[in-house]
GROMACS .gro file of N, CA, C and O in nm:
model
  504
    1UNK      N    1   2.095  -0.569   2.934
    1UNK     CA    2   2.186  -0.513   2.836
    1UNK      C    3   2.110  -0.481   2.708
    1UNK      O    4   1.997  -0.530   2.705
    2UNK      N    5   2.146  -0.411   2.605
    2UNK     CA    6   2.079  -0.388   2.537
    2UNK      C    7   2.188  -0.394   2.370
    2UNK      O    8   2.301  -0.345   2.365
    3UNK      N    9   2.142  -0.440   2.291
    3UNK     CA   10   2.221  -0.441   2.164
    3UNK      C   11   2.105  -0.445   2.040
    3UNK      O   12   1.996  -0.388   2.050
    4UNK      N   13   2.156  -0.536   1.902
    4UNK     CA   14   2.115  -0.548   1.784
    4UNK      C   15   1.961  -0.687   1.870
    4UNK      O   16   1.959  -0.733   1.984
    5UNK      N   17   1.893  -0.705   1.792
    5UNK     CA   18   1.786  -0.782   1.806
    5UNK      C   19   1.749  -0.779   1.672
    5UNK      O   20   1.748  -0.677   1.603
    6UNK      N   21   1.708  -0.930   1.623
    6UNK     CA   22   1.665  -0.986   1.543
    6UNK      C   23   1.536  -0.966   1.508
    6UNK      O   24   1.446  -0.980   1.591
    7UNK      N   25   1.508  -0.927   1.368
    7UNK     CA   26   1.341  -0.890   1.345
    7UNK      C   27   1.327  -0.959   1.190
    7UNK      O   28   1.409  -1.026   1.128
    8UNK      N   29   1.159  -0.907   1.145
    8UNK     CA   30   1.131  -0.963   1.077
    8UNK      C   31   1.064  -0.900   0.957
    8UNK      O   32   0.949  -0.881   0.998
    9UNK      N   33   1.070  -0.850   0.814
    9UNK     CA   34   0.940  -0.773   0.806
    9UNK      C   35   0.848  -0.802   0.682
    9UNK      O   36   0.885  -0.796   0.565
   10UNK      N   37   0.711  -0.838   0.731
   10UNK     CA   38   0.627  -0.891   0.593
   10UNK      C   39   0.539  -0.845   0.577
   10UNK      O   40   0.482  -0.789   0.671
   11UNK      N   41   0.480  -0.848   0.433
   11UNK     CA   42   0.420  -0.792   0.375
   11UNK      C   43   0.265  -0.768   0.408
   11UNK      O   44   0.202  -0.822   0.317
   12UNK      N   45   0.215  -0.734   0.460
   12UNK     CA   46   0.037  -0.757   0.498
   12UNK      C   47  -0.048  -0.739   0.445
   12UNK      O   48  -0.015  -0.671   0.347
   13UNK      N   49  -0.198  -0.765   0.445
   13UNK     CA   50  -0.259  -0.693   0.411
   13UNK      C   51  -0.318  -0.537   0.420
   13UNK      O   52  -0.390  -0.513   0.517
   14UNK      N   53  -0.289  -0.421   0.318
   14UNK     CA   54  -0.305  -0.302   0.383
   14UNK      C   55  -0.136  -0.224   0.469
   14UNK      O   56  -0.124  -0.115   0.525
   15UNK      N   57  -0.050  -0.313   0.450
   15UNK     CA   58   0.050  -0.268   0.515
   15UNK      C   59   0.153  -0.352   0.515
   15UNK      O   60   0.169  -0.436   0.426
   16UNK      N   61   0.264  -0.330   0.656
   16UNK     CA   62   0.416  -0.403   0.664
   16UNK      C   63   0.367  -0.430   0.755
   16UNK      O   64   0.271  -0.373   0.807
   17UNK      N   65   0.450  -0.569   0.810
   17UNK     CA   66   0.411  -0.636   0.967
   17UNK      C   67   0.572  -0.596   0.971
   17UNK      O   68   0.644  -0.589   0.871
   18UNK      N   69   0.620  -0.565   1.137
   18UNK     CA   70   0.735  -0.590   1.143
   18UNK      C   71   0.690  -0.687   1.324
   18UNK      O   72   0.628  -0.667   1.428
   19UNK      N   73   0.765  -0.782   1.264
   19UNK     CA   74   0.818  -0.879   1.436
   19UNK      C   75   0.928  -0.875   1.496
   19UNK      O   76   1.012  -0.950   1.446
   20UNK      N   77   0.968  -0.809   1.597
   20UNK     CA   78   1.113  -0.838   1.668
   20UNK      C   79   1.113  -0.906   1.772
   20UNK      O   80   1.015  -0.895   1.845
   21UNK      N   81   1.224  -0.997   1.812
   21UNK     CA   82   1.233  -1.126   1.867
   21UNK      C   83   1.382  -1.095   1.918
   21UNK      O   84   1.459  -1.026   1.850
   22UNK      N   85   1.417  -1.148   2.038
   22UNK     CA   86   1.541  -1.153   2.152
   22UNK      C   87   1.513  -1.039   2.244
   22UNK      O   88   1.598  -0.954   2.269
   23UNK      N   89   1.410  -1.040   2.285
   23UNK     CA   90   1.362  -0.984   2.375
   23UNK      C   91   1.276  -1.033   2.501
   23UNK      O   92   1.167  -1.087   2.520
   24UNK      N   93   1.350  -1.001   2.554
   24UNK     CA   94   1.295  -1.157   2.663
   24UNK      C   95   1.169  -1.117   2.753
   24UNK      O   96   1.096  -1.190   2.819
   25UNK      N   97   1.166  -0.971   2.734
   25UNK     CA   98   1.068  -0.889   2.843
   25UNK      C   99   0.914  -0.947   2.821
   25UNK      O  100   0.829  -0.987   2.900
   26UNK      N  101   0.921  -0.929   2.631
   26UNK     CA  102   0.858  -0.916   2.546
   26UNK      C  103   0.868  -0.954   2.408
   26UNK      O  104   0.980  -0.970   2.361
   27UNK      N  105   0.737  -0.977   2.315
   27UNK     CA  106   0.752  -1.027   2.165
   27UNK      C  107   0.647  -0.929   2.100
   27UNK      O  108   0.536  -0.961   2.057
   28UNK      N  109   0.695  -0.823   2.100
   28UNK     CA  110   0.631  -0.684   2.015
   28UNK      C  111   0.643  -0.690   1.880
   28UNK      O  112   0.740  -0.698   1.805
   29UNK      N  113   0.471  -0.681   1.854
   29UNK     CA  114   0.470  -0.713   1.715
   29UNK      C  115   0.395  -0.552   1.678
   29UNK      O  116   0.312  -0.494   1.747
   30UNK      N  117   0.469  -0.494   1.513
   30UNK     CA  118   0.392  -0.342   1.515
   30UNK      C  119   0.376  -0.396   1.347
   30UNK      O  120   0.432  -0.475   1.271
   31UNK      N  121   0.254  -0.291   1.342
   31UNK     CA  122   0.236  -0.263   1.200
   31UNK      C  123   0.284  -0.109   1.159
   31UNK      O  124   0.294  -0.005   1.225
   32UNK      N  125   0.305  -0.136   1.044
   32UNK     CA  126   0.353   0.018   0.949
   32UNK      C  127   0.238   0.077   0.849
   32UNK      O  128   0.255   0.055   0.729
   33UNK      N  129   0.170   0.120   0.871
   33UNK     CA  130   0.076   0.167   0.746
   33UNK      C  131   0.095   0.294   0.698
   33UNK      O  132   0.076   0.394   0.767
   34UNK      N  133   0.140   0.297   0.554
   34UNK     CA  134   0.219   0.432   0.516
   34UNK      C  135   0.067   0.487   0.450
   34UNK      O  136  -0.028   0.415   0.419
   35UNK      N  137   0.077   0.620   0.440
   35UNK     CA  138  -0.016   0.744   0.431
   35UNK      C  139  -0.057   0.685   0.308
   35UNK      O  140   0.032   0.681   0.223
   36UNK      N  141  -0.183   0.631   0.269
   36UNK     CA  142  -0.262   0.649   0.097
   36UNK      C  143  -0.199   0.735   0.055
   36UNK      O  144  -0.148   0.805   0.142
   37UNK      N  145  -0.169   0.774  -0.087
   37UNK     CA  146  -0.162   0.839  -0.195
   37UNK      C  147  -0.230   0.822  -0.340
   37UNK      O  148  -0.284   0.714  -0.364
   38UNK      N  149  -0.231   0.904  -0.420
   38UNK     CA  150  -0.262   0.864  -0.553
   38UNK      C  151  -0.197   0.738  -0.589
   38UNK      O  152  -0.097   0.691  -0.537
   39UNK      N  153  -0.275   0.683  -0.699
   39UNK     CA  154  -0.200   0.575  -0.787
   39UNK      C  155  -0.018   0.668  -0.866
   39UNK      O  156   0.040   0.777  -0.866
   40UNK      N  157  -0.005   0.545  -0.913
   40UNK     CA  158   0.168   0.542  -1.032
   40UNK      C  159   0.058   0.602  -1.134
   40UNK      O  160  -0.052   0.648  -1.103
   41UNK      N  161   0.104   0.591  -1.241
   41UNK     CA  162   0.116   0.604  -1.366
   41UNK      C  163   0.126   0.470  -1.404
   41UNK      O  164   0.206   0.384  -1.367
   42UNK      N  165  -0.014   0.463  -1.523
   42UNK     CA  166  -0.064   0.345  -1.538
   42UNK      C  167   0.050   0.328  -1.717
   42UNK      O  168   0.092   0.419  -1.789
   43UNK      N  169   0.069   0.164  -1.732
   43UNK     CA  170   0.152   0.147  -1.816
   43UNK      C  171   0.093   0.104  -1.948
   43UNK      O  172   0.026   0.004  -1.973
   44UNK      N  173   0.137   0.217  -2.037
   44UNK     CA  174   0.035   0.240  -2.191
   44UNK      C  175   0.146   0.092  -2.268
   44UNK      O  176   0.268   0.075  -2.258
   45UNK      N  177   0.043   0.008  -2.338
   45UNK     CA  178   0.131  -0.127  -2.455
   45UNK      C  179   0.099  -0.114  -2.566
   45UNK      O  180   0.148  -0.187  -2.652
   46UNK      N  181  -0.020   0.011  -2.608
   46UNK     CA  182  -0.040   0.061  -2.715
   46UNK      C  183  -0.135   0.147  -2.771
   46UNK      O  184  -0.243   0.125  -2.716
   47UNK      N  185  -0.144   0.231  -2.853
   47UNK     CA  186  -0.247   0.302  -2.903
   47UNK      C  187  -0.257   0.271  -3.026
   47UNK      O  188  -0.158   0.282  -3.098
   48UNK      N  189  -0.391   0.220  -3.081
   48UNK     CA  190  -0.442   0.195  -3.198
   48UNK      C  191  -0.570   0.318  -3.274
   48UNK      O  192  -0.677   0.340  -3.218
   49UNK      N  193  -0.542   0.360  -3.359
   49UNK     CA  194  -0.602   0.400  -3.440
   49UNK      C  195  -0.726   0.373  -3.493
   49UNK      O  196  -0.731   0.272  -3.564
   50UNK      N  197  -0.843   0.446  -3.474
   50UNK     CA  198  -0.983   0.399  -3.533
   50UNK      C  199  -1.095   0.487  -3.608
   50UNK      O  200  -1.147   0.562  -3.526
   51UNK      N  201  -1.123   0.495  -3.676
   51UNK     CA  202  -1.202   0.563  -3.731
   51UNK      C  203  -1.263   0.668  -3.644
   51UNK      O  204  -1.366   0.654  -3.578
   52UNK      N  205  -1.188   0.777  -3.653
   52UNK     CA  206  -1.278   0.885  -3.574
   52UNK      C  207  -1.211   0.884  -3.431
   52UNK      O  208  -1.250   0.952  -3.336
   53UNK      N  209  -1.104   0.797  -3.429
   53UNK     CA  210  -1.072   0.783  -3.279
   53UNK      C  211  -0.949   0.682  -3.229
   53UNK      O  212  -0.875   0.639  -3.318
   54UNK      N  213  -0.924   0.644  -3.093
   54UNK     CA  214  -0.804   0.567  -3.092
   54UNK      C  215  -0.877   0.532  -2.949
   54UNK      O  216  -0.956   0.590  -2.874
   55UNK      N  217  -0.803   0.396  -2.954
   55UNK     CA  218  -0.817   0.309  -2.853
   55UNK      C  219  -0.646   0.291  -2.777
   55UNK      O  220  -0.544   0.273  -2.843
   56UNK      N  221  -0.651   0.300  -2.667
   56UNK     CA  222  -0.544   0.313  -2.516
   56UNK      C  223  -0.562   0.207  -2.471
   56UNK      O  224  -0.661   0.182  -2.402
   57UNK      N  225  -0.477   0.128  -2.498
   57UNK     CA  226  -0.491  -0.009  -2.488
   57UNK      C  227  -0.340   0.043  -2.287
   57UNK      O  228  -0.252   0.130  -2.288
   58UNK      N  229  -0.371  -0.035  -2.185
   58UNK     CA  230  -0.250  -0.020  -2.092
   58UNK      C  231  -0.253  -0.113  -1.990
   58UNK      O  232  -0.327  -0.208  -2.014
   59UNK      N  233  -0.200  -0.115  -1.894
   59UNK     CA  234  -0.159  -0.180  -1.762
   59UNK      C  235  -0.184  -0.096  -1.650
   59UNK      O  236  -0.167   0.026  -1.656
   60UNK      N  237  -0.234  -0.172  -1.518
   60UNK     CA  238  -0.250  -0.094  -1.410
   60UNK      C  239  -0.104  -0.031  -1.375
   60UNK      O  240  -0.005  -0.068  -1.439
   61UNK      N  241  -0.095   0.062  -1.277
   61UNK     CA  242   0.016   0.088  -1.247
   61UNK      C  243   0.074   0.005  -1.142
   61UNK      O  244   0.001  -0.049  -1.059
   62UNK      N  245   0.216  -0.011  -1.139
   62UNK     CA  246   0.269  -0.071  -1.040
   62UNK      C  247   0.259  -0.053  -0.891
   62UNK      O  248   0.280  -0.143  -0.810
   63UNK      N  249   0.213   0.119  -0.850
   63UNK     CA  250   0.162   0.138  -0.743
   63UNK      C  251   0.007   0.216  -0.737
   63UNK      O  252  -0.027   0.328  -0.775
   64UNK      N  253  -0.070   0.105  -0.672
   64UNK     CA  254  -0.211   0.128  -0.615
   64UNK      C  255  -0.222   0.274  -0.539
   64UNK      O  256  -0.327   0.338  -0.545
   65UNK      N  257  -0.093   0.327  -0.458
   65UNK     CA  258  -0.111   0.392  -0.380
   65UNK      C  259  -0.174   0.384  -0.228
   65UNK      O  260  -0.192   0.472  -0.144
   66UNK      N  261  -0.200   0.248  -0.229
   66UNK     CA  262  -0.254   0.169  -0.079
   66UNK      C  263  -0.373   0.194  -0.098
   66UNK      O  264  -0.435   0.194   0.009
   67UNK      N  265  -0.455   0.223  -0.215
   67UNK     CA  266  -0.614   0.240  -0.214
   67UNK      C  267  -0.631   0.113  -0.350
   67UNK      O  268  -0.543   0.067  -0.422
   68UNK      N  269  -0.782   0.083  -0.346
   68UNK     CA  270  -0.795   0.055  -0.472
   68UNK      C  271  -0.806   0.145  -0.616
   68UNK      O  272  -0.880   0.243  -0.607
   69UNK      N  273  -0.763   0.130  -0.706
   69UNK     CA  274  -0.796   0.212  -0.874
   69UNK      C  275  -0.947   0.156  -0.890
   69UNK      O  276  -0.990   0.041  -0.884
   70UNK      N  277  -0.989   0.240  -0.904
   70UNK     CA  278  -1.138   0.285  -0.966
   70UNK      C  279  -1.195   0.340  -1.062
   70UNK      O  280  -1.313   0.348  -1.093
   71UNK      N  281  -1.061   0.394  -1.127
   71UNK     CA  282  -1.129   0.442  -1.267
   71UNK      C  283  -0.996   0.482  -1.328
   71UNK      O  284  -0.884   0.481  -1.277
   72UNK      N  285  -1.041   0.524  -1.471
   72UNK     CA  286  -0.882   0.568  -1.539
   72UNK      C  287  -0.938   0.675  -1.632
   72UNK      O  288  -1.058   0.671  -1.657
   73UNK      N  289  -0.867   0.766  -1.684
   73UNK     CA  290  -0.888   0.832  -1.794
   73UNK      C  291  -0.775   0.879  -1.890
   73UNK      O  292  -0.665   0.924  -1.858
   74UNK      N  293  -0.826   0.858  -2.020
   74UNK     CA  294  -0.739   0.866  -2.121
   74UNK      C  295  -0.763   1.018  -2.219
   74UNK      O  296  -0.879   1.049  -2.247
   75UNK      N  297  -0.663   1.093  -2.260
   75UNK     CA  298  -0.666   1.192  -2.289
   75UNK      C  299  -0.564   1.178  -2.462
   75UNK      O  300  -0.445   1.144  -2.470
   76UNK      N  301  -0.619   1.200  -2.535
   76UNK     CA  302  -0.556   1.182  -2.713
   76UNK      C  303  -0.539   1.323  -2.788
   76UNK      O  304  -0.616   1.415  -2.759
   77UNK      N  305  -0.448   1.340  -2.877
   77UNK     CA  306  -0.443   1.468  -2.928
   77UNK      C  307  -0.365   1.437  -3.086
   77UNK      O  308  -0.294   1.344  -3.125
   78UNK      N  309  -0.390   1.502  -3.122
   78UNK     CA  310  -0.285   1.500  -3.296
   78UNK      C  311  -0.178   1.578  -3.287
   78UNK      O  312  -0.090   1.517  -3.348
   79UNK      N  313  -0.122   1.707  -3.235
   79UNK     CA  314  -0.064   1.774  -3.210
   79UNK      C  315  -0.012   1.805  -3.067
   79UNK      O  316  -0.065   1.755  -2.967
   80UNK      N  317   0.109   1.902  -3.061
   80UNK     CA  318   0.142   1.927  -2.889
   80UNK      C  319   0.078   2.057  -2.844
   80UNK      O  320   0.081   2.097  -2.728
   81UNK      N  321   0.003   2.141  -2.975
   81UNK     CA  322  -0.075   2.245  -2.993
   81UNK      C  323  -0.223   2.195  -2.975
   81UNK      O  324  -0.313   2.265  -2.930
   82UNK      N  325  -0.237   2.067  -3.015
   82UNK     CA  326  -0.424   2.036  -3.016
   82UNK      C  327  -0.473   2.013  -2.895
   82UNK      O  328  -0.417   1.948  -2.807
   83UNK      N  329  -0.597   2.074  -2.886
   83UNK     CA  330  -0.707   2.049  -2.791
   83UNK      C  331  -0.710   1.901  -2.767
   83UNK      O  332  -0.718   1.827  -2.865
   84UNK      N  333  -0.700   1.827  -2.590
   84UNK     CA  334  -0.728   1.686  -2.610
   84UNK      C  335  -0.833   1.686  -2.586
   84UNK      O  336  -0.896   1.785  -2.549
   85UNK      N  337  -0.895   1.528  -2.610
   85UNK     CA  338  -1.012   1.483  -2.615
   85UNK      C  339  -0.982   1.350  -2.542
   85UNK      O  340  -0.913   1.258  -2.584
   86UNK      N  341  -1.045   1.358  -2.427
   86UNK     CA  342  -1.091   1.245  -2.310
   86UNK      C  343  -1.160   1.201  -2.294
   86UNK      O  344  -1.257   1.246  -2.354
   87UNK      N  345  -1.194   1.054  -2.190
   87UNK     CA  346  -1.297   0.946  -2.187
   87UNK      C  347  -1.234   0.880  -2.029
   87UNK      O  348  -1.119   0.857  -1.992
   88UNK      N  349  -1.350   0.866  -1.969
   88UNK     CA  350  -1.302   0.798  -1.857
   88UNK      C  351  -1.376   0.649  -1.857
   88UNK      O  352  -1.474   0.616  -1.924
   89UNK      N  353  -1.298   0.567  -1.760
   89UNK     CA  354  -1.370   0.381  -1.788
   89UNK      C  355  -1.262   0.338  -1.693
   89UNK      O  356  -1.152   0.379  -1.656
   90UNK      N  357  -1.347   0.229  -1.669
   90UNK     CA  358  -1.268   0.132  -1.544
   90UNK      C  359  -1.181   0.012  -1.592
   90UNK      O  360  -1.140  -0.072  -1.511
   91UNK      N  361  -1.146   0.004  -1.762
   91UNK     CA  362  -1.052  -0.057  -1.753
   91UNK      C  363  -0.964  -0.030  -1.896
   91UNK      O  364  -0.972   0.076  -1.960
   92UNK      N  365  -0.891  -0.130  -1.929
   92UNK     CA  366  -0.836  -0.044  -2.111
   92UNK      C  367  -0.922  -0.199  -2.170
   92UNK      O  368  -0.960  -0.297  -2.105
   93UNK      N  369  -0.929  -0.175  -2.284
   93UNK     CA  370  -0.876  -0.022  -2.350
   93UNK      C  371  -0.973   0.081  -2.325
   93UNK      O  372  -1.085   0.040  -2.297
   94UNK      N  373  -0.956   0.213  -2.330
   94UNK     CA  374  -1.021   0.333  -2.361
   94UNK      C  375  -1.043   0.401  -2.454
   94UNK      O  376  -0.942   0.459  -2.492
   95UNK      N  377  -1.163   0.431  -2.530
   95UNK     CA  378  -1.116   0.475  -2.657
   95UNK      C  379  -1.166   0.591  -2.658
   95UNK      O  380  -1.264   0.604  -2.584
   96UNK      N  381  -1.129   0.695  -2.724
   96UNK     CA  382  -1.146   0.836  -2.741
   96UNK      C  383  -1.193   0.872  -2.863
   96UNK      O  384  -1.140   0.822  -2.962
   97UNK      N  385  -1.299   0.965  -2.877
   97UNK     CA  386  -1.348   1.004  -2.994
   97UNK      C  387  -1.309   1.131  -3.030
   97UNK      O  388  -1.224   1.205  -2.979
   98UNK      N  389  -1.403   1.152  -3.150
   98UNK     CA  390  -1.393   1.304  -3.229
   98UNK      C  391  -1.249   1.339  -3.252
   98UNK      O  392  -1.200   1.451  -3.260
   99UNK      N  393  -1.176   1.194  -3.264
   99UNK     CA  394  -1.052   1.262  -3.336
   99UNK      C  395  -1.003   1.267  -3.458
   99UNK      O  396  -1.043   1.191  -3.545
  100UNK      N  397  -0.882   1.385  -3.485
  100UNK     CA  398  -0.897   1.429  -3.671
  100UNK      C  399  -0.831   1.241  -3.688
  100UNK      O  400  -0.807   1.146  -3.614
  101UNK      N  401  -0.824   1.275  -3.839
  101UNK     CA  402  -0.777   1.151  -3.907
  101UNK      C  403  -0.613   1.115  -3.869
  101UNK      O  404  -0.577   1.196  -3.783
  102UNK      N  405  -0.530   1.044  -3.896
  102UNK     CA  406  -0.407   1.050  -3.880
  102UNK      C  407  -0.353   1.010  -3.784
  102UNK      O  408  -0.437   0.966  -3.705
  103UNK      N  409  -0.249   1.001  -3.747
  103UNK     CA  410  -0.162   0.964  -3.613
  103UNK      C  411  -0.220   1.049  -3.481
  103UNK      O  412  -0.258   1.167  -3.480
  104UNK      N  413  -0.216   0.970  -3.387
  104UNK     CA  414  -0.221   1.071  -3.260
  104UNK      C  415  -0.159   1.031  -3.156
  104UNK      O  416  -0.121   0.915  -3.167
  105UNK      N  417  -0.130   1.087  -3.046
  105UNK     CA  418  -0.067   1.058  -2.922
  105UNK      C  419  -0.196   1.075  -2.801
  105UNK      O  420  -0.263   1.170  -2.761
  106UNK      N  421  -0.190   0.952  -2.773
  106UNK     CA  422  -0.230   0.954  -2.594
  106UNK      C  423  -0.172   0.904  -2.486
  106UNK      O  424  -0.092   0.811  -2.498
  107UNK      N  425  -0.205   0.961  -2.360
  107UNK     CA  426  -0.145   0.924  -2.259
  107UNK      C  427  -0.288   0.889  -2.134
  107UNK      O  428  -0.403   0.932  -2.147
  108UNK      N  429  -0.240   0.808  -2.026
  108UNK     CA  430  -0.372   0.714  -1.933
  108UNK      C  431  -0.313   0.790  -1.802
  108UNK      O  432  -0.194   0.823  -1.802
  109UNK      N  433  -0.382   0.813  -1.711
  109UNK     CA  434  -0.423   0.819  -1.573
  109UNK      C  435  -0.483   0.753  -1.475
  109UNK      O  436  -0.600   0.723  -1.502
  110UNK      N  437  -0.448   0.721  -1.374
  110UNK     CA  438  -0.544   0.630  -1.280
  110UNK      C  439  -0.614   0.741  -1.162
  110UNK      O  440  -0.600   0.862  -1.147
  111UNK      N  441  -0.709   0.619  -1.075
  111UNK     CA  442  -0.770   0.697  -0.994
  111UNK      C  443  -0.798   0.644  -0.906
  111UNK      O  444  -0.860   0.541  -0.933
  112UNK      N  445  -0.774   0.676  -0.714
  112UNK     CA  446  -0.833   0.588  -0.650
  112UNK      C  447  -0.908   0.684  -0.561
  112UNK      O  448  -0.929   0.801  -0.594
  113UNK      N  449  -0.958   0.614  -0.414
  113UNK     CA  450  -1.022   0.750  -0.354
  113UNK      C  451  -0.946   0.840  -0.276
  113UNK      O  452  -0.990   0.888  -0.171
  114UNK      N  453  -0.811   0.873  -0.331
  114UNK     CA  454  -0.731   0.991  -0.246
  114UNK      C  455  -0.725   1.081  -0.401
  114UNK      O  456  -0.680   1.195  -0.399
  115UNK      N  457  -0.763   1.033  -0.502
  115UNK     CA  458  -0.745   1.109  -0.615
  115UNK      C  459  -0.684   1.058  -0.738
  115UNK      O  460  -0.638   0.945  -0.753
  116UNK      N  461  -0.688   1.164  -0.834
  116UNK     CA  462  -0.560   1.134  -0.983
  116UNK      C  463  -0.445   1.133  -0.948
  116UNK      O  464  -0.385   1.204  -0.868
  117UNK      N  465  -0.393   1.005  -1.043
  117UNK     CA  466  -0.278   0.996  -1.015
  117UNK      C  467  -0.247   1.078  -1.200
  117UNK      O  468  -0.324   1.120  -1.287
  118UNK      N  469  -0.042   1.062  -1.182
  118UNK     CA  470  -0.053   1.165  -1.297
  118UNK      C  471  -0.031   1.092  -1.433
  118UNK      O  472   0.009   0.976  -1.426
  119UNK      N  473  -0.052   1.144  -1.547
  119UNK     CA  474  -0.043   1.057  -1.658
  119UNK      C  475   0.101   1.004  -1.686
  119UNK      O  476   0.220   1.032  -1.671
  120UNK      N  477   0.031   0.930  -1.727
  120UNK     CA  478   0.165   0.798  -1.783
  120UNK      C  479   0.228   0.853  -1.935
  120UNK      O  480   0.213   0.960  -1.995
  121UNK      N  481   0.296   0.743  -1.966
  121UNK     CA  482   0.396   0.833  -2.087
  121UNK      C  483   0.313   0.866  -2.188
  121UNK      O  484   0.211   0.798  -2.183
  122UNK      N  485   0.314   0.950  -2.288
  122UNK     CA  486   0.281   0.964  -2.410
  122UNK      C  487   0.283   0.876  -2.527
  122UNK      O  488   0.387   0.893  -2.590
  123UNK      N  489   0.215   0.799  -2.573
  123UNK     CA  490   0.204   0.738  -2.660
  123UNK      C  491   0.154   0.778  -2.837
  123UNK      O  492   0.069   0.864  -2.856
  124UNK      N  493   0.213   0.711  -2.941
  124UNK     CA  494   0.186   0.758  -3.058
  124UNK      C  495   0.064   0.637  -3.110
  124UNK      O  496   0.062   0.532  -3.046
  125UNK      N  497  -0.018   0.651  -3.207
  125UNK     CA  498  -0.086   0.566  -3.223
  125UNK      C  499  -0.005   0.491  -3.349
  125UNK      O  500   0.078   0.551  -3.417
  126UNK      N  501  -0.042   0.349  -3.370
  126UNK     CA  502   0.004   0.286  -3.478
  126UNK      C  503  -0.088   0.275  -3.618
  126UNK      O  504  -0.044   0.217  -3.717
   0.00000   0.00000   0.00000
């Protein structure tokens, strides 16, 4: 006969285990490994202001994308008209140079080996 059967599903390394059980034939155990993708959008806690420049202070993103992050890059501007100015580094903060004096906004990116992921929110500097 055939109906509902009882399963199980945890977390693995690299993936989902799923176990299903009331099966008397058999105790088939499968894995799920969903397709790599880019990283999330890594989480900015602040931008500070520095002489000539600003530091991107953030958090990894909540999703790896099933690869490891390997690098990040941070992109700063004074305006929604200004040229940005970027810096890449493997962890925060990041700091960015050659920028004018004054307030600025940046936003962070991650990176693993399927690629960029896309930038995270916009931040103002303090």
């Amino acid at each position: 006969s055939s109906g509902p059967v009882p399963f199980t599903v945890t977390h693995d390394a690299g993936g989902v285990g799923v176990s299903i059980s009331g099966i008397t034939y058999s105790r088939p155990t499968y894995k799920i490994h969903p397709k790599p993708t880019v990283p999330g959008k890594p989480r900015m806690t602040k931008v500070v202001k520095i002489s000539g420049g600003a530091k991107s202070y953030f958090k990894a993103p909540l999703a790896n994308g099933g690869r490891s992050i390997d690098r990040y890059s941070a992109r700063c501007r004074k305006y929604s008209t200004s040229a940005w100015h970027s810096v890449a580094g493997s962890s925060s903060p990041l700091t960015v140079t050659s920028l004018p004096y004054g307030k600025v906004y940046c936003q962070v990116r991650a990176h693993n080996s399927i690629g960029w992921g896309p930038f995270g929110s916009l931040w103002g500097s303090s």
